[in-house]
XYZ file of N, CA and C in Angstrom:
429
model
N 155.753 161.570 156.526
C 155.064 160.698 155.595
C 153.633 161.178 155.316
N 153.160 161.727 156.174
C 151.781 162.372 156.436
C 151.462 163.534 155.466
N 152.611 164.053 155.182
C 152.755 165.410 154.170
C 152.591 165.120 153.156
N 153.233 163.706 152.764
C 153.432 163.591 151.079
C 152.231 163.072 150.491
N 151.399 162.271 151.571
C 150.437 161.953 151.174
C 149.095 162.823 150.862
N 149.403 163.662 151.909
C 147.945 164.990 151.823
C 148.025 165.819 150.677
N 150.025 166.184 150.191
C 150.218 166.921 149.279
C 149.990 165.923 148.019
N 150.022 164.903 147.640
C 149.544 163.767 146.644
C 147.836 163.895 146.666
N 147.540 163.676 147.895
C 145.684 164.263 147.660
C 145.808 165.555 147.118
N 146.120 166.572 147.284
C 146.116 168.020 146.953
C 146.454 167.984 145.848
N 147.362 167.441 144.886
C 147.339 167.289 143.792
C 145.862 166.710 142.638
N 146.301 165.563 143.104
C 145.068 164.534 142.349
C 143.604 165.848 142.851
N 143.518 166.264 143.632
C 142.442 166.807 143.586
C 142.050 168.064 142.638
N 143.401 168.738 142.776
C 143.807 170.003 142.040
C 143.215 169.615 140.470
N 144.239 168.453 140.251
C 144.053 167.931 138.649
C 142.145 167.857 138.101
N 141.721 167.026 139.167
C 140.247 166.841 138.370
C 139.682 168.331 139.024
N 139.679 169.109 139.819
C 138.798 170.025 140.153
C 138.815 170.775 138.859
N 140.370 171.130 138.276
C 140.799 171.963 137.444
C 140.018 171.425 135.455
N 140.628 170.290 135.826
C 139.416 169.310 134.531
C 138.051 169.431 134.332
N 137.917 169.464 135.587
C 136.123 169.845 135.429
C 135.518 171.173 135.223
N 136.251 172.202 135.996
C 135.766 173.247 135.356
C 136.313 173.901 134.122
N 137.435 173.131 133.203
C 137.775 173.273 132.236
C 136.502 173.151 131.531
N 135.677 171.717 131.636
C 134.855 171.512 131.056
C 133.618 172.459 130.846
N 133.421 172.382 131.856
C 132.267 173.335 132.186
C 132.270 174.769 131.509
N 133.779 175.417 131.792
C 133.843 176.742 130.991
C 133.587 176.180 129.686
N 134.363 175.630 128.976
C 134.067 175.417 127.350
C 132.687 174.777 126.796
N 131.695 174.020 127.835
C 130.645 173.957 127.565
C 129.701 175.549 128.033
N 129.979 175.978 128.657
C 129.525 177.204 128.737
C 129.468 178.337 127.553
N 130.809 178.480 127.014
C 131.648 179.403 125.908
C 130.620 179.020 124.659
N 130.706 178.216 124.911
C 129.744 176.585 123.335
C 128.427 177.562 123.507
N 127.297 177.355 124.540
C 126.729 177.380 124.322
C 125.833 178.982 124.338
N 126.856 179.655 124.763
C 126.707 181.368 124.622
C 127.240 181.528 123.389
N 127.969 181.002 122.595
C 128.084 180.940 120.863
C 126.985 180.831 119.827
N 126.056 179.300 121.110
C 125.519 178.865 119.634
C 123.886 179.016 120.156
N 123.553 180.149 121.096
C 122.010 180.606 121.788
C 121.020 180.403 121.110
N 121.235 180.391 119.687
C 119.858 180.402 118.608
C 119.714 179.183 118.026
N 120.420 178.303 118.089
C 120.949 176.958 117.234
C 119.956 176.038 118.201
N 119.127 175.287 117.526
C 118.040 174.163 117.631
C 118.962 173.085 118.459
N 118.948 171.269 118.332
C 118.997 170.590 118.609
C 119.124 170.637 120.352
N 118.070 171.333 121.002
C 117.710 170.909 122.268
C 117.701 169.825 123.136
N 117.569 168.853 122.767
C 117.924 167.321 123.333
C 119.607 166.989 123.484
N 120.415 167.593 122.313
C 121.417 167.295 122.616
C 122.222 168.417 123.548
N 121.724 169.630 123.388
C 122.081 170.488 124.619
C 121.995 170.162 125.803
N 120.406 169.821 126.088
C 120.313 168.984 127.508
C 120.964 167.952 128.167
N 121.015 167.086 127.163
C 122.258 165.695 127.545
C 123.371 166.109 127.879
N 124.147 167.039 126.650
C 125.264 167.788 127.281
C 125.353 168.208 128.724
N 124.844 169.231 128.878
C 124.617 170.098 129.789
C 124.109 169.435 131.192
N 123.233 168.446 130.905
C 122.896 167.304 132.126
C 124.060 166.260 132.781
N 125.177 165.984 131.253
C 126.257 165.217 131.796
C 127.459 165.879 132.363
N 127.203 167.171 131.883
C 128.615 168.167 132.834
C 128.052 168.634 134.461
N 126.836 168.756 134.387
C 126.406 168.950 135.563
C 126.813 167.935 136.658
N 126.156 166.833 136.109
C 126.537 165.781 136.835
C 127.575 165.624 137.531
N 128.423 165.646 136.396
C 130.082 165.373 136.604
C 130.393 166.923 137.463
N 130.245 167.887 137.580
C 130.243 168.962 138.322
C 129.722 168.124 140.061
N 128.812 167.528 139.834
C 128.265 167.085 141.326
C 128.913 166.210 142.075
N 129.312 165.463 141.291
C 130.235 164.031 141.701
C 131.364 163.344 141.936
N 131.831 164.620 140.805
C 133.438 165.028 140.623
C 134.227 165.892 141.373
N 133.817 167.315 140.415
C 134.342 168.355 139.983
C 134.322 169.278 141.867
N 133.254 169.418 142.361
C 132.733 170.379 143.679
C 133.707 169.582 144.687
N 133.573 167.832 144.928
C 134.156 167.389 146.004
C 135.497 167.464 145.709
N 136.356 167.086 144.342
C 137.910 167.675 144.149
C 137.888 169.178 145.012
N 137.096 169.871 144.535
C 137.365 171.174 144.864
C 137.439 171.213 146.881
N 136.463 170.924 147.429
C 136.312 170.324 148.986
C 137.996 170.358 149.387
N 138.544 168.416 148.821
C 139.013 167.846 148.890
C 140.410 168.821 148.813
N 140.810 169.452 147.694
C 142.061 170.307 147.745
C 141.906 171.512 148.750
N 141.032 171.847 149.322
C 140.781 172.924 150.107
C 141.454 171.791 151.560
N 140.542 171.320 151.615
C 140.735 170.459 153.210
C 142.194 169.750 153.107
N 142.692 169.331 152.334
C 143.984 168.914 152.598
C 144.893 170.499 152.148
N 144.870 171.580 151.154
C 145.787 172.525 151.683
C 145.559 173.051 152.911
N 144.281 172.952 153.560
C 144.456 173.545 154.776
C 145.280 172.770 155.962
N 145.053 171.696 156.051
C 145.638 170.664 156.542
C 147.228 170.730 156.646
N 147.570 170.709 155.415
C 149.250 171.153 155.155
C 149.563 172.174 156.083
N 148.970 173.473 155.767
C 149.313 174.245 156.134
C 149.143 174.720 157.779
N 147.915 173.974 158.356
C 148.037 174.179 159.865
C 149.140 173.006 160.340
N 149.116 171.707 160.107
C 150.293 170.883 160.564
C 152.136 171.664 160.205
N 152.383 172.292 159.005
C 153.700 173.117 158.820
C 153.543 173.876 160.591
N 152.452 174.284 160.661
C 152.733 175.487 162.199
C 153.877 176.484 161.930
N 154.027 177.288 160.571
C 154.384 178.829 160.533
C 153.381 179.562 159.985
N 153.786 181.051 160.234
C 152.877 182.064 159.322
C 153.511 181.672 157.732
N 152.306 181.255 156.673
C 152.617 180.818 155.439
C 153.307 182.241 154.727
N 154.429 181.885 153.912
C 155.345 182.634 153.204
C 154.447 183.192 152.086
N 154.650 184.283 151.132
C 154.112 184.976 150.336
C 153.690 184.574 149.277
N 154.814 183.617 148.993
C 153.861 182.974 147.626
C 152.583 182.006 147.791
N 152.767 181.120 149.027
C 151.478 180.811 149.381
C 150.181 181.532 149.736
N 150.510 182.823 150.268
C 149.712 183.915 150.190
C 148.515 184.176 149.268
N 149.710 184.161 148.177
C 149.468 184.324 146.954
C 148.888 183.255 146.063
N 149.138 182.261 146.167
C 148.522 180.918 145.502
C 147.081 180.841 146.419
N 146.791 181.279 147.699
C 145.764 181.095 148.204
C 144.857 181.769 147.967
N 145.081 183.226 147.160
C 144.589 184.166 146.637
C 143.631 183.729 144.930
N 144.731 183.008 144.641
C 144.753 182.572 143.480
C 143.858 181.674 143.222
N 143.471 180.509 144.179
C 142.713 179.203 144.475
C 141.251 179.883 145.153
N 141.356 181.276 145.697
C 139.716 181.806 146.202
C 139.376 181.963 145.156
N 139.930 182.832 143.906
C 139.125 183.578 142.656
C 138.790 182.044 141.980
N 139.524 180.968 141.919
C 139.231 179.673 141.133
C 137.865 179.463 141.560
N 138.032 179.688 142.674
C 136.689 178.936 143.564
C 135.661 179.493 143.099
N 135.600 181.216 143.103
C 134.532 181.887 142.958
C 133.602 181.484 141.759
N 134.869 181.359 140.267
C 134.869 181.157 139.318
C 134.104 179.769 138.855
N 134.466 178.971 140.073
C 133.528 177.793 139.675
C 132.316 177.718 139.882
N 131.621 178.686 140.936
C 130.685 179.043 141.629
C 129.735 179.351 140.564
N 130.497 180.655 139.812
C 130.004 181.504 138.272
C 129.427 180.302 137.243
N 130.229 179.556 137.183
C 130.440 178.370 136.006
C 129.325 177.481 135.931
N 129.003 176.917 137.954
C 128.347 176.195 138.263
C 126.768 176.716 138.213
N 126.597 178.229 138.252
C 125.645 178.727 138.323
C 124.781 179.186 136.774
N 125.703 179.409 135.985
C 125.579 180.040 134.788
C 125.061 178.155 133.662
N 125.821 177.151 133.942
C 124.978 175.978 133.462
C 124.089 175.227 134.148
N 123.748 175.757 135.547
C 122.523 175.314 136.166
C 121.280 176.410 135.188
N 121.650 177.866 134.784
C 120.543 178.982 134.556
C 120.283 177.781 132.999
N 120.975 177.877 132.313
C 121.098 177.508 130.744
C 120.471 175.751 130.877
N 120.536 175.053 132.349
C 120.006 173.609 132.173
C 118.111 173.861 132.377
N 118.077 174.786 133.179
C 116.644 174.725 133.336
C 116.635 175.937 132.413
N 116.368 176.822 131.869
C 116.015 177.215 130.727
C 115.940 178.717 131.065
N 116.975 179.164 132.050
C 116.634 180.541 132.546
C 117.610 181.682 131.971
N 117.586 182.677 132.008
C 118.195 183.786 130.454
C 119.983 183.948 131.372
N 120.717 183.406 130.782
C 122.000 183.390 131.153
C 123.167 184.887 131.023
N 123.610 184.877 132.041
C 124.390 186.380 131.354
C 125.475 186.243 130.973
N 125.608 186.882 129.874
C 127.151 186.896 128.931
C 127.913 187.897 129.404
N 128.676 187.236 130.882
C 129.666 188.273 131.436
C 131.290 187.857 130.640
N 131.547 188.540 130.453
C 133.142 188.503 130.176
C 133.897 187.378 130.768
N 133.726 187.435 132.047
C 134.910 186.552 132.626
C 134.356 185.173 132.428
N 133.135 184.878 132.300
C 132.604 183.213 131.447
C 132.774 183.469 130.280
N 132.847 184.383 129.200
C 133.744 183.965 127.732
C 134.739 184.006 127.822
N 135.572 184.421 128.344
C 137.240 184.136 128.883
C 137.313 182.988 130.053
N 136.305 182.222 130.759
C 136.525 181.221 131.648
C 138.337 180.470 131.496
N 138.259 179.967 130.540
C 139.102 178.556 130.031
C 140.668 179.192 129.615
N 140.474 180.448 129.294
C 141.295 180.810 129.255
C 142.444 181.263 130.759
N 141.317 181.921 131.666
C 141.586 182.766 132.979
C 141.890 181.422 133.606
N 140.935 180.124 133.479
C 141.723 179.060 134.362
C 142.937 178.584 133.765
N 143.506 178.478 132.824
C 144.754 177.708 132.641
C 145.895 179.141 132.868
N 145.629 180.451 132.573
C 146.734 181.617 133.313
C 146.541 180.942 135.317
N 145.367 180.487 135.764
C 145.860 180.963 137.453
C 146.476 179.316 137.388
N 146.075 178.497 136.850
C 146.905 177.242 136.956
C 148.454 177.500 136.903
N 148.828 177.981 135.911
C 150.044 178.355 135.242
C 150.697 179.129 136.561
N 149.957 180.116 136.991
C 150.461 180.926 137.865
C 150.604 180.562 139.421
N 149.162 179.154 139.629
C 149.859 178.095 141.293
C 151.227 177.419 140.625
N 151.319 177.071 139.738
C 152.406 176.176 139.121
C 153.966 176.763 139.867
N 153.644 177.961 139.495
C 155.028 178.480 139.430
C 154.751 178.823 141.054
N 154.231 179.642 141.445
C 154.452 179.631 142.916
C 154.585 178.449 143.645
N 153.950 177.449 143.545
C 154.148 176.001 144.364
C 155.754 175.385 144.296
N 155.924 175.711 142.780
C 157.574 174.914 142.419
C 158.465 175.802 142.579
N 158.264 176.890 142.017
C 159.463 177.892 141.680
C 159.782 178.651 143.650
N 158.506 178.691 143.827
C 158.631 179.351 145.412
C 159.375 180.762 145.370
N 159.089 181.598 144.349
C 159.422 182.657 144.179
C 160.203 183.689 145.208
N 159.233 183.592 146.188
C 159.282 184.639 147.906
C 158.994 183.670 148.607
């Protein structure tokens, strides 16, 4: 009974961690588009209310699915099979990625010169491929 419930947290957590840095990438993408474009007040509000929601939300989902997959996985008591391997692989680069995300609209909230790396104009995209790709390892259980 203990399982279904941690794996039900691991979900619900999955869902908003994954929501939030949805957000965050596409407010990011936005605003490496529109660098020269005036209305400053409404950038800030923006950018002040994703943060937020990054603080309150988005970081402790992220916690929260970490501490209950780990949980799962030391109570199972085997060496985890490959596709979990692999989904765990999958859930570090997420992490990193949010790290990038979280860092790149903290530079752009206080007013500091942001870098236009590749993998933040592809953010939103790269998260819904590794979503797609825990999806199928979690259900399909490939290996």
């Amino acid at each position: 009974m203990l399982h279904e419930w941690l794996n039900a947290l691991h979900i619900i957590a999955g869902i908003l961690w994954i929501g939030g840095m949805l957000a965050m990438a596409l407010v990011s993408i936005t605003f490496s588009k529109t660098a020269g474009m005036q209305d400053n007040a409404g950038k800030a509000a923006l950018l002040d209310t994703v943060r937020q929601w990054n603080r309150c939300v988005t970081s402790p989902a992220m916690i929260v699915l970490w501490i209950a997959g780990i949980v799962m996985i030391v109570s199972h008591g085997q060496i985890p099979h490959a596709w979990l391997l692999i989904k765990i692989l999958v859930v570090f680069f997420l992490s990193a990625l949010h790290g990038l995300l979280s860092g790149d609209l903290r530079k752009r909230a206080t007013g500091q010169p942001a870098k236009n790396y590749a993998l933040l104009r592809n953010a939103a995209g790269i998260i819904a491929l590794c979503v797609i790709i825990i999806g199928i390892l979690a259900i399909i259980r490939p290996f």
